[in-house]
Amino acid sequence: MKVLFITPAYFPNLRGGNERSIKIIAEGLANKDISVAVLSFDAKNNTQEEHYKGVKVIRVKKLKISPNTLAHNLSLLKCRNLIEKEHPDIIHVFNTWHIPAATFFKDIAPLVVTLNNYFPIIATAYTKDNIIESKKSNLFKVVHSIKGTIKGDIVKRYLLGLFYGIYSIFVRFYSKRADKYIVYASPIGKIYYKWGFDKRKFVTISSPVEKNKIQKTIKRDKKSVLYVGGAYEAKGFYELLEATKYVKTKDVQFYFVGINTVPEKVKEFVKNNNINAYFIRKLDALKLVEYYKKSSVLIHPSIWPEPFSRVWIEALQYNIPIISADNPVALEILKGAAIFYHRGEPKELATRIDSFFKSKIKLDQTKAKRKIFESNPVKRLIEVYNNLLKNNS
């Protein structure tokens, strides 16, 4: 069997959790004597071929047009000859951005996709009002929702809202043509069902993890709070920042890791409210580990229904207690392993932080760890591939 993965970037060009996940999966398949190739759109110039631990990597330069997702799809359409030359048995899109274009290669091989964000539903993947989670919607509601999320003057917001609303219709139409959808947790599938995706095509397979990194109990700082992620509204960065001024526990230190540029309004907020906040640029995995080890608690305030955060995996690996927003996937995956608060309620988040430091809340992460770490995603994925090939023979 030969599997061709399609992704925006691949090792050593690590941009986030997606690249780390696909590396674990690709190398895991290669270790099972499966031929693995990766088509990655991160070449700086000409197409180049590399090899890493049994994985063939073909890097292609992406077109420079906007929006970025459209550039990825048009770039992929130009790769038909390259894909035919690889002659894969399975094509697996490991980031949703390429799904629409990839459906045009179903005559070459069955198409499997991993749904690690919501681009196939709404082309912006996030809106302030979380319309993604709504039961019913239409073009008018989608346009209005996107308009309310985009920054700029009213004309720009309406025009971009209309563009992305129409763009989303085409993206959804083609994305529904995939042969199999992989989700990390069942609540993700339920969100897609609401938007007309065929539930018979969905399979739940846990996110890949590096099991050798699971740590024993670690001595931690007494009053330090950790946030890992960018300065993005969807990630809940500003909600946590707002909560800091309501925290009553004295001398708490807040570490925000992943902030390459601190916005001026954030600097002003921290100064005016006398917050002990430290902003650290995006770190590589080895340096990030030190913050997981020393921090008292991790805050994961994601406002959007995050499909499956690698931050959760890393937090459980390093036994750090978690306070999480009540997004649907977190409620299932982190049940018993996290303290939850209602999204959009920074005062409630502050109360949870205070309760944690008063030792009023105890957590048992055993069940969550078992659900994540005892699974074998590579084995399950091979089963999916084999069943798909059998049904298409």
Coordinates of C-alpha atoms in Angstrom, one line a residue:
M1 CA 0.0 0.0 0.0
K2 CA 1.2 3.5 -0.8
V3 CA -0.2 6.6 1.0
L4 CA 0.2 10.1 -0.2
F5 CA -0.3 12.8 2.4
I6 CA -1.1 16.4 1.4
T7 CA -0.3 19.2 3.9
P8 CA 0.7 22.8 4.0
A9 CA 4.1 22.1 5.6
Y10 CA 6.2 19.2 6.9
F11 CA 9.1 18.5 9.2
P12 CA 11.5 20.3 9.8
N13 CA 9.2 23.2 8.9
L14 CA 7.1 22.9 12.1
R15 CA 4.5 25.6 12.3
G16 CA 2.1 24.1 14.8
G17 CA 0.4 20.9 16.0
N18 CA -0.6 19.8 12.5
E19 CA 3.0 19.3 11.4
R20 CA 3.9 17.5 14.5
S21 CA 0.9 15.2 14.2
I22 CA 1.4 14.3 10.6
K23 CA 5.1 13.5 11.3
I24 CA 4.1 11.0 14.0
I25 CA 1.5 9.4 11.7
A26 CA 3.7 9.3 8.5
E27 CA 6.7 7.8 10.4
G28 CA 4.4 5.4 12.2
L29 CA 3.0 4.1 8.9
A30 CA 6.5 3.8 7.4
N31 CA 7.5 1.7 10.4
K32 CA 4.7 -0.7 9.4
D33 CA 6.3 -1.1 6.0
I34 CA 3.8 1.1 4.2
S35 CA 5.1 3.3 1.5
V36 CA 4.6 6.9 2.5
A37 CA 5.0 10.1 0.5
V38 CA 4.1 13.7 1.6
L39 CA 3.2 16.5 -0.8
S40 CA 4.1 19.7 1.1
F41 CA 3.5 23.2 0.0
D42 CA 6.4 24.9 1.8
A43 CA 9.2 25.0 -0.9
K44 CA 10.9 28.4 -1.2
N45 CA 11.8 28.0 -4.8
N46 CA 11.8 24.9 -7.1
T47 CA 10.2 21.6 -6.3
Q48 CA 12.5 19.5 -4.1
E49 CA 12.5 15.9 -2.8
E50 CA 13.8 14.8 0.6
H51 CA 13.6 11.7 2.8
Y52 CA 13.1 11.5 6.6
K53 CA 12.9 8.2 8.5
G54 CA 11.4 6.3 5.6
V55 CA 9.1 9.1 4.5
K56 CA 9.5 10.7 1.0
V57 CA 8.8 14.4 1.1
I58 CA 8.0 16.4 -2.0
R59 CA 8.1 20.1 -1.4
V60 CA 6.3 22.4 -3.9
K61 CA 6.1 26.2 -3.9
K62 CA 2.7 27.7 -3.2
L63 CA 1.2 30.4 -5.3
K64 CA 1.3 33.9 -3.9
I65 CA -2.4 34.9 -4.0
S66 CA -5.1 35.6 -1.4
P67 CA -6.8 34.1 0.4
N68 CA -4.2 31.6 1.5
T69 CA -6.5 28.7 1.4
L70 CA -7.4 29.5 -2.2
A71 CA -3.7 29.7 -3.0
H72 CA -3.2 26.2 -1.6
N73 CA -6.0 24.7 -3.6
L74 CA -5.0 26.2 -6.9
S75 CA -1.4 25.1 -6.2
L76 CA -2.6 21.6 -5.6
L77 CA -4.6 21.5 -8.8
K78 CA -1.4 22.1 -10.7
C79 CA 0.2 19.0 -9.1
R80 CA -1.9 16.4 -11.0
N81 CA 1.0 15.0 -13.0
L82 CA 3.1 14.8 -9.9
I83 CA 0.4 12.9 -8.0
E84 CA -0.2 10.5 -10.9
K85 CA 3.5 9.8 -11.0
E86 CA 3.5 8.8 -7.3
H87 CA 0.6 6.4 -8.1
P88 CA -0.8 6.3 -4.5
D89 CA -3.4 3.8 -3.3
I90 CA -4.7 6.4 -0.8
I91 CA -4.7 10.2 -0.8
H92 CA -4.9 11.6 2.7
V93 CA -5.3 15.4 3.2
F94 CA -3.9 16.1 6.7
N95 CA -5.1 19.7 6.8
T96 CA -8.5 20.7 5.6
W97 CA -7.3 23.5 3.4
H98 CA -6.6 21.2 0.4
I99 CA -9.8 19.2 0.5
P100 CA -11.8 21.0 -2.3
A101 CA -8.9 20.5 -4.8
A102 CA -8.1 17.0 -3.6
T103 CA -11.6 15.8 -4.5
F104 CA -10.6 16.2 -8.2
F105 CA -8.0 13.4 -7.7
K106 CA -10.5 10.8 -6.6
D107 CA -10.1 9.1 -10.0
I108 CA -6.5 8.4 -9.0
A109 CA -7.1 7.1 -5.4
P110 CA -9.8 7.2 -2.6
L111 CA -9.7 10.4 -0.6
V112 CA -9.3 10.4 3.2
V113 CA -9.2 13.7 5.1
T114 CA -8.4 14.6 8.7
L115 CA -10.7 17.3 10.0
N116 CA -8.5 19.3 12.3
N117 CA -10.3 22.6 11.8
Y118 CA -13.6 24.0 10.4
F119 CA -12.5 25.4 7.0
P120 CA -14.8 23.0 5.2
I121 CA -17.8 24.6 6.9
I122 CA -16.8 28.3 7.0
A123 CA -13.9 29.4 4.9
T124 CA -12.6 31.7 7.8
A125 CA -12.7 28.6 10.1
Y126 CA -14.0 30.9 13.0
T127 CA -16.5 33.6 13.7
K128 CA -17.1 35.6 16.9
D129 CA -20.6 34.2 17.3
N130 CA -19.5 30.6 16.7
I131 CA -22.0 30.1 13.9
I132 CA -20.1 26.9 13.2
E133 CA -21.9 25.3 16.2
S134 CA -25.4 26.5 15.2
K135 CA -28.1 24.0 14.2
K136 CA -29.4 25.9 11.1
S137 CA -27.9 28.5 8.9
N138 CA -28.0 30.2 5.5
L139 CA -25.9 32.4 3.3
F140 CA -27.3 35.6 4.9
K141 CA -26.5 34.4 8.4
V142 CA -23.0 33.2 7.4
V143 CA -22.2 36.6 5.7
H144 CA -23.5 38.5 8.7
S145 CA -21.4 36.2 11.0
I146 CA -18.2 36.7 9.0
K147 CA -18.8 40.4 8.7
G148 CA -19.0 40.7 12.5
T149 CA -15.7 39.0 12.9
I150 CA -13.6 40.8 10.3
K151 CA -11.9 44.1 11.2
G152 CA -12.1 47.2 9.1
D153 CA -14.6 49.8 7.9
I154 CA -18.2 48.7 7.2
V155 CA -17.8 48.5 3.4
K156 CA -14.7 46.3 3.7
R157 CA -16.4 44.0 6.2
Y158 CA -19.6 43.6 4.1
L159 CA -17.6 42.9 0.9
L160 CA -15.3 40.4 2.6
G161 CA -18.3 38.8 4.4
L162 CA -20.0 38.3 1.1
F163 CA -16.9 36.9 -0.6
Y164 CA -16.2 34.4 2.2
G165 CA -19.8 33.5 2.5
I166 CA -20.0 32.5 -1.2
Y167 CA -16.5 31.0 -1.1
S168 CA -17.7 28.8 1.9
I169 CA -20.6 27.4 -0.3
F170 CA -18.1 26.1 -2.9
V171 CA -15.7 24.8 -0.2
R172 CA -18.5 22.9 1.6
F173 CA -19.8 21.5 -1.7
Y174 CA -16.5 20.0 -2.7
S175 CA -15.5 19.0 0.8
K176 CA -18.5 16.8 1.1
R177 CA -17.2 14.6 -1.8
A178 CA -14.4 13.0 0.3
D179 CA -14.6 9.3 0.8
K180 CA -13.7 9.2 4.5
Y181 CA -13.4 11.8 7.3
I182 CA -11.2 11.3 10.3
V183 CA -12.1 13.3 13.5
Y184 CA -10.2 13.2 16.8
A185 CA -13.4 13.2 18.9
S186 CA -17.1 12.6 18.2
P187 CA -18.3 16.2 19.0
I188 CA -16.3 17.4 15.9
G189 CA -18.3 15.0 13.7
K190 CA -21.6 16.2 15.3
I191 CA -20.7 19.8 14.2
Y192 CA -20.1 18.6 10.7
Y193 CA -23.4 16.6 10.6
K194 CA -25.3 19.8 11.2
W195 CA -23.8 21.2 8.0
G196 CA -24.9 18.3 5.8
F197 CA -21.8 16.1 5.9
D198 CA -22.6 12.4 5.6
K199 CA -22.2 10.8 9.1
R200 CA -21.6 7.4 7.5
K201 CA -18.3 8.6 6.3
F202 CA -16.9 9.6 9.7
V203 CA -14.4 7.7 11.8
T204 CA -13.1 8.8 15.2
I205 CA -9.4 8.2 15.7
S206 CA -7.5 9.8 18.6
S207 CA -4.8 12.4 17.9
P208 CA -1.3 10.9 17.6
V209 CA 0.9 11.3 20.7
E210 CA 4.6 10.8 21.6
K211 CA 4.1 8.3 24.4
N212 CA 7.7 8.3 25.4
K213 CA 7.3 11.9 26.7
I214 CA 4.8 11.0 29.5
Q215 CA 6.3 12.4 32.7
K216 CA 5.9 11.5 36.4
T217 CA 4.8 14.0 39.1
I218 CA 6.8 17.2 38.9
K219 CA 7.4 19.8 41.6
R220 CA 5.9 23.1 40.4
D221 CA 5.8 26.8 41.1
K222 CA 3.1 27.7 43.7
K223 CA 1.4 30.5 41.8
S224 CA 2.1 30.5 38.1
V225 CA -0.5 30.3 35.3
L226 CA 0.4 29.2 31.8
Y227 CA -1.2 30.0 28.4
V228 CA 0.2 28.5 25.2
G229 CA -0.9 30.0 21.9
G230 CA -1.0 33.1 19.9
A231 CA -2.5 36.5 20.7
Y232 CA -5.8 35.5 18.9
E233 CA -9.3 36.2 19.9
A234 CA -10.4 32.7 18.8
K235 CA -7.8 31.1 21.1
G236 CA -9.3 33.0 24.1
F237 CA -6.1 35.1 24.6
Y238 CA -8.0 38.3 25.3
E239 CA -10.6 36.5 27.5
L240 CA -7.8 35.2 29.7
L241 CA -6.2 38.6 29.7
E242 CA -9.5 40.2 30.8
A243 CA -9.8 37.6 33.6
T244 CA -6.4 38.4 35.1
K245 CA -7.8 41.7 36.5
Y246 CA -10.5 39.8 38.4
V247 CA -8.2 37.3 40.0
K248 CA -8.1 37.9 43.8
T249 CA -5.2 35.5 44.6
K250 CA -2.1 37.7 45.3
D251 CA 1.2 37.4 43.5
V252 CA 0.1 35.1 40.6
Q253 CA 2.4 35.1 37.7
F254 CA 0.9 34.7 34.2
Y255 CA 3.1 33.3 31.4
F256 CA 1.8 33.8 27.9
V257 CA 3.9 31.6 25.6
G258 CA 3.6 31.9 21.8
I259 CA 3.3 35.7 21.6
N260 CA 5.9 36.9 19.1
T261 CA 4.6 40.5 19.1
V262 CA 2.7 42.0 22.0
P263 CA 0.0 44.4 20.9
E264 CA 0.2 47.9 22.3
K265 CA -3.3 47.6 23.8
V266 CA -2.1 44.5 25.7
K267 CA 0.9 46.3 27.1
E268 CA -1.3 49.2 28.2
F269 CA -3.9 46.8 29.9
V270 CA -1.1 45.0 31.8
K271 CA 0.4 48.2 33.0
N272 CA -2.9 49.8 34.0
N273 CA -4.1 46.8 35.9
N274 CA -0.7 45.9 37.5
I275 CA -0.7 42.3 36.2
N276 CA 2.3 40.1 36.6
A277 CA 2.3 39.1 33.0
Y278 CA 5.2 37.7 31.0
F279 CA 5.0 37.4 27.2
I280 CA 7.3 34.8 25.6
R281 CA 7.8 34.3 21.9
K282 CA 6.8 31.0 20.2
L283 CA 9.2 28.3 21.5
D284 CA 10.3 25.0 20.1
A285 CA 9.1 21.8 21.8
L286 CA 12.1 21.4 24.0
K287 CA 12.0 24.9 25.4
L288 CA 8.3 24.8 25.9
V289 CA 8.6 21.8 28.1
E290 CA 10.2 23.9 30.8
Y291 CA 7.1 26.0 31.1
Y292 CA 4.9 22.9 31.3
K293 CA 7.1 21.5 34.0
K294 CA 7.2 24.6 36.3
S295 CA 3.7 26.1 35.9
S296 CA 1.0 25.5 38.5
V297 CA -1.9 25.3 36.1
L298 CA -2.6 25.6 32.3
I299 CA -5.4 27.8 31.1
H300 CA -7.0 26.7 27.7
P301 CA -9.6 29.5 27.0
S302 CA -10.3 28.6 23.4
I303 CA -13.5 30.3 22.3
W304 CA -13.9 28.4 19.0
P305 CA -14.8 24.7 19.2
E306 CA -11.2 23.6 18.8
P307 CA -11.1 20.1 17.2
F308 CA -8.2 18.7 19.3
S309 CA -5.5 20.8 20.8
R310 CA -1.9 19.5 21.1
V311 CA -1.7 21.7 24.1
W312 CA -4.1 19.3 25.9
I313 CA -1.9 16.4 25.0
E314 CA 1.2 18.1 26.2
A315 CA -0.5 19.2 29.4
L316 CA -1.5 15.7 30.2
Q317 CA 1.9 14.4 29.3
Y318 CA 3.5 16.7 31.9
N319 CA 0.7 16.3 34.5
I320 CA -0.2 19.9 34.6
P321 CA -3.7 20.7 35.9
I322 CA -6.0 22.3 33.3
I323 CA -8.7 25.0 33.4
S324 CA -10.5 25.0 30.1
A325 CA -13.3 26.8 28.3
D326 CA -16.4 24.6 27.8
N327 CA -16.1 24.0 24.1
P328 CA -17.7 20.7 23.1
V329 CA -14.6 18.7 22.3
A330 CA -12.8 19.8 25.5
L331 CA -15.9 18.7 27.5
E332 CA -15.5 15.1 26.1
I333 CA -11.8 14.7 26.0
L334 CA -10.9 16.5 29.3
K335 CA -13.8 15.2 31.3
G336 CA -12.6 14.8 34.9
A337 CA -9.1 16.1 33.9
A338 CA -10.0 19.8 33.8
I339 CA -11.9 22.6 35.6
F340 CA -14.4 24.1 33.1
Y341 CA -15.9 27.6 32.8
H342 CA -18.4 29.1 30.4
R343 CA -16.9 30.7 27.3
G344 CA -17.4 34.4 27.3
E345 CA -17.3 34.7 31.1
P346 CA -13.9 36.1 32.1
K347 CA -15.1 36.7 35.7
E348 CA -16.0 33.0 36.0
L349 CA -12.6 32.1 34.7
A350 CA -11.0 34.3 37.3
T351 CA -13.1 32.5 40.0
R352 CA -11.9 29.1 38.7
I353 CA -8.3 30.3 39.0
D354 CA -8.9 31.5 42.6
S355 CA -10.6 28.2 43.5
F356 CA -7.7 26.3 42.1
F357 CA -5.1 28.2 44.2
K358 CA -7.3 27.7 47.3
S359 CA -7.1 24.0 46.7
K360 CA -10.8 23.7 46.5
I361 CA -10.8 21.6 43.3
K362 CA -9.2 18.3 42.8
L363 CA -8.6 16.7 39.4
D364 CA -8.1 13.1 38.2
Q365 CA -6.6 12.9 34.8
T366 CA -6.4 9.1 34.7
K367 CA -9.4 8.6 32.4
A368 CA -8.4 11.3 30.0
K369 CA -4.9 9.9 29.7
R370 CA -6.2 6.4 29.1
K371 CA -8.5 7.7 26.4
I372 CA -5.6 9.5 24.6
F373 CA -2.4 7.6 25.4
E374 CA -3.7 4.0 25.2
S375 CA -5.1 4.4 21.7
N376 CA -3.1 3.3 18.6
P377 CA -4.0 5.8 15.8
V378 CA -1.6 4.3 13.3
K379 CA -3.2 0.9 13.6
R380 CA -6.7 2.3 13.4
L381 CA -5.7 4.4 10.3
I382 CA -4.4 1.3 8.5
E383 CA -7.7 -0.4 9.2
V384 CA -9.6 2.5 7.6
Y385 CA -7.3 2.5 4.6
N386 CA -7.8 -1.3 4.1
N387 CA -11.5 -1.1 4.5
L388 CA -11.7 1.8 2.0
L389 CA -9.6 -0.1 -0.6
K390 CA -11.7 -3.2 -0.1
N391 CA -15.0 -1.3 -0.6
N392 CA -13.6 0.5 -3.7
S393 CA -12.1 -2.7 -5.3

